XYZ file of C-alpha atoms in Angstrom:
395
model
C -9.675 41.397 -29.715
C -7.459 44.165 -29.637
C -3.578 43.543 -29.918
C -2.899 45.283 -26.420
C -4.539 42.392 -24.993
C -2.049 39.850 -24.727
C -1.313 36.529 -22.877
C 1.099 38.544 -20.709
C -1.843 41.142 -19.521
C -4.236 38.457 -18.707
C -1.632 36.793 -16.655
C -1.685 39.892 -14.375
C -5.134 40.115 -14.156
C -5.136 36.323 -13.219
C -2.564 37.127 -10.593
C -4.187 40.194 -9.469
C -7.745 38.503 -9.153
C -6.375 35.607 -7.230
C -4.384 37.672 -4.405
C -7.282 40.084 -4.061
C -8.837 38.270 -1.149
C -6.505 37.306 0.725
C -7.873 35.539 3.390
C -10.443 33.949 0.795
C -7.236 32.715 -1.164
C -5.820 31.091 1.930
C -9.225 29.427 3.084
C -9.676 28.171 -0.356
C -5.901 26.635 -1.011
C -6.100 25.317 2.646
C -9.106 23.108 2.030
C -8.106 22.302 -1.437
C -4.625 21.166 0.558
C -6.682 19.314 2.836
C -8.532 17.387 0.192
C -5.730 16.560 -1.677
C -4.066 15.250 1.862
C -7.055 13.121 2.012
C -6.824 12.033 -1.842
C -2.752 11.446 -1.190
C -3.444 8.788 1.489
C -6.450 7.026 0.279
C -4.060 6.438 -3.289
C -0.892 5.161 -0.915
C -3.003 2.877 0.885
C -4.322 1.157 -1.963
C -0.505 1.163 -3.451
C 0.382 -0.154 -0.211
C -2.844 -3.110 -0.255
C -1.542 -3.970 -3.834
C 2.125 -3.708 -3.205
C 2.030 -7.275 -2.149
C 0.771 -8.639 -4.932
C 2.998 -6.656 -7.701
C 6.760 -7.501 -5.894
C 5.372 -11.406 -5.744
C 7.131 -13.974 -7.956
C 5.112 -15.501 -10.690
C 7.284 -18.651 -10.600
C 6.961 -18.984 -6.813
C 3.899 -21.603 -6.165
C 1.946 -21.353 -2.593
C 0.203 -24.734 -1.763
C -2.218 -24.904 0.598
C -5.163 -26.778 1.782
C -8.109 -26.921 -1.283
C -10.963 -26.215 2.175
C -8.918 -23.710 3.594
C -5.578 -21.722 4.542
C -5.895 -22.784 8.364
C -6.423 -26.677 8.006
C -2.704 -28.363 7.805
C -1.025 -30.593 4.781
C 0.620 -33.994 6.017
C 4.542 -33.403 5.569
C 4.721 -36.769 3.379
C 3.535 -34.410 0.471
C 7.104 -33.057 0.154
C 8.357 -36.302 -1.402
C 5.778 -36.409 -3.860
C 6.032 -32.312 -4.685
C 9.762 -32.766 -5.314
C 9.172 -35.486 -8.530
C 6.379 -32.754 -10.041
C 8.021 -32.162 -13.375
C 9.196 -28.320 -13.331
C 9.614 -28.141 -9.678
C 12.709 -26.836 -8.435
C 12.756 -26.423 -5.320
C 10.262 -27.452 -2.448
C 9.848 -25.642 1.179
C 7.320 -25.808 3.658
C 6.467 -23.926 6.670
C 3.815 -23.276 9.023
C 2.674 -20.634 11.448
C 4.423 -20.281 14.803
C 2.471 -17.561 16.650
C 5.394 -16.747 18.849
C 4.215 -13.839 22.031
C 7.299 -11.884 23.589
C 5.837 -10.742 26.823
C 2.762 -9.054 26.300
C 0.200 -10.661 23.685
C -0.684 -6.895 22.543
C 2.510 -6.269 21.341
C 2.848 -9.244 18.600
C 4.609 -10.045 15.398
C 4.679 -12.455 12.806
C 6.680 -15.032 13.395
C 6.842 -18.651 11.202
C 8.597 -22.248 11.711
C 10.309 -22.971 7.832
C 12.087 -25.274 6.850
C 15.987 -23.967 7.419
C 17.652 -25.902 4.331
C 15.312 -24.137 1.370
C 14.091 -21.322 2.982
C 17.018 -18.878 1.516
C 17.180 -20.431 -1.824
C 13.447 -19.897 -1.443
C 13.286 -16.493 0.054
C 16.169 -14.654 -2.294
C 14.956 -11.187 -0.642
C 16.197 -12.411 2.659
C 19.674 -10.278 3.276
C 21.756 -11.748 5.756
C 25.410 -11.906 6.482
C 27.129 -15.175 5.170
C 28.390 -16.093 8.866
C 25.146 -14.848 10.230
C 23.523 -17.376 7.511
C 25.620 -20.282 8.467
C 25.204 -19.681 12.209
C 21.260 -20.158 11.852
C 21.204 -23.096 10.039
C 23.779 -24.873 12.267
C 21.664 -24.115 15.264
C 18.671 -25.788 15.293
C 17.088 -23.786 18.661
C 18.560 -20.439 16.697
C 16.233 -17.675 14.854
C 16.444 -14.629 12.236
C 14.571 -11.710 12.633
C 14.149 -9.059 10.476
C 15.868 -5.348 11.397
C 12.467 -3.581 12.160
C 11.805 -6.345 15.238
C 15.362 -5.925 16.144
C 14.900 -2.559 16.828
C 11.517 -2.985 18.297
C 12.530 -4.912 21.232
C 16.208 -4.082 21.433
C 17.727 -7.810 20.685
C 21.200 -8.119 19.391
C 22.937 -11.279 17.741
C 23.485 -13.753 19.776
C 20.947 -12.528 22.402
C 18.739 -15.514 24.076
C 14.765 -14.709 23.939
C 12.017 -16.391 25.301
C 8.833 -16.974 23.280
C 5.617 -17.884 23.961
C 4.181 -20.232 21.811
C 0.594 -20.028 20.366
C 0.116 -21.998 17.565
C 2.906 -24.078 18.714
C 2.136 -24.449 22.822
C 4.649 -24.112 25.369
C 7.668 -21.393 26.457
C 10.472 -21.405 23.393
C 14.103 -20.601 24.179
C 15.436 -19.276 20.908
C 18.814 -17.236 20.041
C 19.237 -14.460 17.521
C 21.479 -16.061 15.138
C 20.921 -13.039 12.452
C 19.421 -9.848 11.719
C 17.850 -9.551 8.246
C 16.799 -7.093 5.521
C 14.243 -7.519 3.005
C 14.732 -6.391 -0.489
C 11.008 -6.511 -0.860
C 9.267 -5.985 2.331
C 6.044 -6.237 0.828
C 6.724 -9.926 0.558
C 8.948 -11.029 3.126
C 8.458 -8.057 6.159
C 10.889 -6.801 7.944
C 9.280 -7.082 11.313
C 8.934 -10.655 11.354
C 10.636 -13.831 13.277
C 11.764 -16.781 11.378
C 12.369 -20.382 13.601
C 13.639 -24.091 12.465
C 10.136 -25.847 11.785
C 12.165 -29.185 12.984
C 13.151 -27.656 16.251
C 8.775 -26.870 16.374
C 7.676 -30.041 15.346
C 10.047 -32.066 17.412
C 8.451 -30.680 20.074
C 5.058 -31.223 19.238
C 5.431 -34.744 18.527
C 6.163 -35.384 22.663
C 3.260 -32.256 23.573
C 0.520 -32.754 20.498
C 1.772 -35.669 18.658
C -1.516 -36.021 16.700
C -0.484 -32.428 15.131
C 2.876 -33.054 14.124
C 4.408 -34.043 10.900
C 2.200 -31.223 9.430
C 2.701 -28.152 7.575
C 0.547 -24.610 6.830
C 1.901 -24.430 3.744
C 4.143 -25.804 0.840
C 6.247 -23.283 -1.427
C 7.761 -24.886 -4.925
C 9.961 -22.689 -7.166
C 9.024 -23.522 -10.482
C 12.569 -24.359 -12.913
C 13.105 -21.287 -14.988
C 11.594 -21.701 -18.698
C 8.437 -23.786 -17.102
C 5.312 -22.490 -17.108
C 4.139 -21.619 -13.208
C 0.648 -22.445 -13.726
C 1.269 -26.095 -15.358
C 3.241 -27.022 -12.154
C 0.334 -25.764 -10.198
C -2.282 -27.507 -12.015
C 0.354 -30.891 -11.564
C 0.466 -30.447 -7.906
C -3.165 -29.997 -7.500
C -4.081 -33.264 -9.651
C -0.934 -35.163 -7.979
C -3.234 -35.190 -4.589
C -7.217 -34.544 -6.251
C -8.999 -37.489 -4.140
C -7.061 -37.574 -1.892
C -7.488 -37.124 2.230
C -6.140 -33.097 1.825
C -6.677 -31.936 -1.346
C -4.667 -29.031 -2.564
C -4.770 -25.924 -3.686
C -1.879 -24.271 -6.057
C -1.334 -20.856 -7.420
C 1.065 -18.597 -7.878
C 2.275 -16.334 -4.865
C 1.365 -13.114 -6.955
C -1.981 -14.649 -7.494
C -1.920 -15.937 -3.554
C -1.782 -12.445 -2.619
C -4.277 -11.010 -5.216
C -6.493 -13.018 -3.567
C -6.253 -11.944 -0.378
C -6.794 -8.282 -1.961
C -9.981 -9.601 -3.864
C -11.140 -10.476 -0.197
C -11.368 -6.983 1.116
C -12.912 -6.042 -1.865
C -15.956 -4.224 -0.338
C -13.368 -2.136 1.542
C -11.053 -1.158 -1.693
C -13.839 -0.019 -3.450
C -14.571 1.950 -0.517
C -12.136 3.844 -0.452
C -12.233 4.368 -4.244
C -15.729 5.466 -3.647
C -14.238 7.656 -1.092
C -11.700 9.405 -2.906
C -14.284 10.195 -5.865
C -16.348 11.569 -2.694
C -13.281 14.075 -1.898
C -12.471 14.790 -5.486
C -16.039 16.008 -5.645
C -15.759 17.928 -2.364
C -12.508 19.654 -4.082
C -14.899 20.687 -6.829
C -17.675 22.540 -4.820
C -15.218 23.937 -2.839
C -13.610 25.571 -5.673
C -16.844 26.548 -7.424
C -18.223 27.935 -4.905
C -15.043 30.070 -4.573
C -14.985 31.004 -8.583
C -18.690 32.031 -8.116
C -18.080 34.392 -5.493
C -15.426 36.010 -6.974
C -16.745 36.222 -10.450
C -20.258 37.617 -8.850
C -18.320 40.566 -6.882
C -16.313 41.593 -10.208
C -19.014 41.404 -12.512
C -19.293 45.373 -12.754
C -15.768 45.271 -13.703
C -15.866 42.502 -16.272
C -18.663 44.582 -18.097
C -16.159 47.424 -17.961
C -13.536 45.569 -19.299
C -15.907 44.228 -22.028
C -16.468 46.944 -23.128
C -12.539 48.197 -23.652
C -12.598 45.524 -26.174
C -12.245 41.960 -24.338
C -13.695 39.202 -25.816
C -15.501 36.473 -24.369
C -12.494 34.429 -24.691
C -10.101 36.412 -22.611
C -13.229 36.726 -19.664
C -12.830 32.509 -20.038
C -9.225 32.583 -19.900
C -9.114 34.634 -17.032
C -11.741 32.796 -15.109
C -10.116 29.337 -15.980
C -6.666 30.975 -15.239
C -8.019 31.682 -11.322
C -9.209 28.337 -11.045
C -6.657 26.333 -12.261
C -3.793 28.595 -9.864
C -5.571 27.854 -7.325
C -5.943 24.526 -7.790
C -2.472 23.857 -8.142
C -1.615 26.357 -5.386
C -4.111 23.516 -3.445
C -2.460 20.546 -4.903
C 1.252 21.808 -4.333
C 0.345 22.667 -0.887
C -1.363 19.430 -0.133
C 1.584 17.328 -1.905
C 4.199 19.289 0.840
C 2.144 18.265 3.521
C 1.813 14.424 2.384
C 5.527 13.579 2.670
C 5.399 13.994 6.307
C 1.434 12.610 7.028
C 2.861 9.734 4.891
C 5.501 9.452 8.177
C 2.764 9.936 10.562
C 0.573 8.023 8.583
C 2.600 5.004 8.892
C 3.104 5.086 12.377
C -0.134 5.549 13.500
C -1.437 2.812 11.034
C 1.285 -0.189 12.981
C 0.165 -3.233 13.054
C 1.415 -5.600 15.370
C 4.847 -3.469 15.592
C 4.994 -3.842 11.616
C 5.649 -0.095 10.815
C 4.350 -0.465 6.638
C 6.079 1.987 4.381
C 4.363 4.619 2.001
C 6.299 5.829 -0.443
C 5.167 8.846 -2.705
C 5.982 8.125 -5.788
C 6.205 9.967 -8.887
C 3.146 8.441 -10.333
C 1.072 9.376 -6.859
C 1.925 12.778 -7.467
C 1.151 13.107 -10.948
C -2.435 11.252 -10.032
C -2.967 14.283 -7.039
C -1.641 17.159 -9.460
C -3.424 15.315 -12.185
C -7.083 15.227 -10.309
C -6.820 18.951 -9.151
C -5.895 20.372 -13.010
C -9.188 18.334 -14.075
C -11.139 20.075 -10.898
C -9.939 23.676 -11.654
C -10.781 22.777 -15.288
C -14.708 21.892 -14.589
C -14.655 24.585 -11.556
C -14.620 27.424 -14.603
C -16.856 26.064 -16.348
C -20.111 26.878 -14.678
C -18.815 30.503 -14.399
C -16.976 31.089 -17.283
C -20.309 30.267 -19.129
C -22.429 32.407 -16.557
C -19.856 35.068 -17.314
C -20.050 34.978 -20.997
C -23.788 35.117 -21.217
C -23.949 38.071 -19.158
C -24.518 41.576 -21.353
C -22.399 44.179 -20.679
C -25.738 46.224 -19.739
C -26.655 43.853 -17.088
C -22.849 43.526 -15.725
C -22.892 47.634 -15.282
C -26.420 47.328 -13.780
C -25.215 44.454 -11.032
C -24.905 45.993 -8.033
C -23.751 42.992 -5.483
């Protein structure tokens, strides 16, 4: 080519090409925006499915029933958990299914055993005196900062609950408000009870249901393999009346992923869907404009550009506006995270989506790699094109 063509002139025809149409630019960054919205979402709620599984402990051991998570384990297994070589700790709890006036409006709440469940539980935040005041009252509860300011309740406020799981109207007292240094494994928006204050009560209501737990939790020692102690656990009580079943809590929670598989891979399927819509979009865009400037690219050709400058400023188009698209569509995802969030609140729980660094990369990421296969179809159109037939086009 010649030497007055340089990187800096085919910048300003870039430029100049893009901003030509100027409501064509805006329609086309708008629904590139749009699709990258869509995109942004789909990625933060599989970050947010997965979450769960990633901030789990590997040496934290769930224990459950070997038929299933809803049948109940006697609460003589403790004993024999505690002498399992590498366990450190042992807690139990169960399911409360606590109601707080209207049965639409519902949280999570649980019955644990008080005396482990914060050597347990290390992401449980809570004053020392706060602490101390819940375990020394056994009709006392914690409750995690997002439920406080759901309903309004202070410490030291009196609530009434009613039970599900656990029949019967419960008179509890906010002992403490909590934070979670990982909500993804201990919520924020969740109630925590004495299981013996529960159970005491069941033995006089359901006696036949007491002395049983949902669920065992054993902190492996440190420097012993997790999965041993789980495989010692599970052959401690094979045969017997309730079998068991052991894994770790990162695994627990994997598996709970792996059961809405169909629906991940959904949405997967779905964002390749959108990523695919960016594409047309964008092609069909390219194709228009490269099809009203042909006359001039022949004219242009024939001042001395080669086909590699018509490429570069074809690709050069594409790939603005795709990250004109993408930066747009990133602005707007902070606050449809927000919105997202809200609208997505599950029994009051208000989950959290936070962009990350790596969520942006993946959106910028995916529309670079769409403005790079948008030029291709015609960049190559462009470059087979004579500069007879580009003078001759008259459309």
């Amino acid at each position: 080519g010649r030497p007055g063509i340089s990187a800096m002139t085919l910048g300003r025809l870039v430029l100049r090409n893009t901003l030509r149409r100027p409501v064509r630019l805006g329609l086309t960054v708008g629904g590139l925006a749009m699709v990258v919205l869509a995109f942004g979402l789909i990625r933060l709620t599989l970050d947010q499915w997965q979450a769960g599984s990633r901030a789990a402990l590997k040496n934290r051991l769930i224990t459950v029933h070997a038929m299933s998570d809803e049948l109940r384990l006697p609460l003589a297994y403790k004993d024999r958990l505690t002498v399992i070589p590498g366990a450190r700790t042992v807690h139990f709890g169960s399911v409360f299914g606590g109601v707080y006036q209207d049965p639409k409006q519902s949280f999570g709440s649980f019955a644990e055993q008080a005396s482990t469940f914060f050597e347990t539980y290390p992401e449980v935040v809570l004053s020392d005196a706060e602490r101390l005041a819940f375990l020394q009252d056994r009709r006392g509860c914690i409750i995690g900062h997002r439920l406080a300011a759901r309903f309004g309740w202070k410490v030291g406020e009196a609530i009434t609950l009613k039970g599900t799981v656990y029949p019967g109207d419960w008179e509890l007292v906010v002992r403490g408000i909590f934070r979670s240094t990982s909500p993804n494994v201990m919520g924020e928006g969740e109630l925590y009870l004495h299981w013996a204050y529960a159970n005491e009560r069941l033995k006089t209501t359901e006696p036949d249901r007491a002395d049983q737990v949902g669920w065992y939790v054993v902190r492996a020692a440190d420097g012993v393999n997790g999965q041993t102690v789980a495989w010692a656990i599970d052959a401690s009580f094979a045969n017997s009346a309730a079998e068991t079943r052991t894994e770790s809590e990162q695994a627990y929670f994997a598996g709970w992923v792996a059961r809405s598989g169909a629906l991940l891979r959904g949405l997967e399927w779905m964002s390749g869907v959108i990523n695919g819509i960016a594409l047309l979009v964008l092609v069909n865009a390219l194709a228009m404009a490269v099809r009203e400037r042909t006359r001039e690219y022949a004219v242009i050709k024939t001042l001395g550009f080669q086909p590699r400058h018509l490429v570069s400023l074809v690709l050069g188009e594409s790939l603005l506006l795709a990250l004109l698209g993408g930066g747009l569509g990133l602005i707007l995802l902070f606050p449809a995270a927000q919105l997202y969030a809200v609208m997505t609140q599950d029994r009051g729980y208000v989950a959290s989506y936070p962009i990350t660094t790596e969520t942006m990369g993946a959106c910028l990421a995916v529309m670079l790699l769409v403005g790079l296969l948008a030029a291709v179809w015609p960049a190559v159109r462009l470059i087979r094109m004579t500069t007879l037939e580009g003078l001759r086009h008259a459309g």
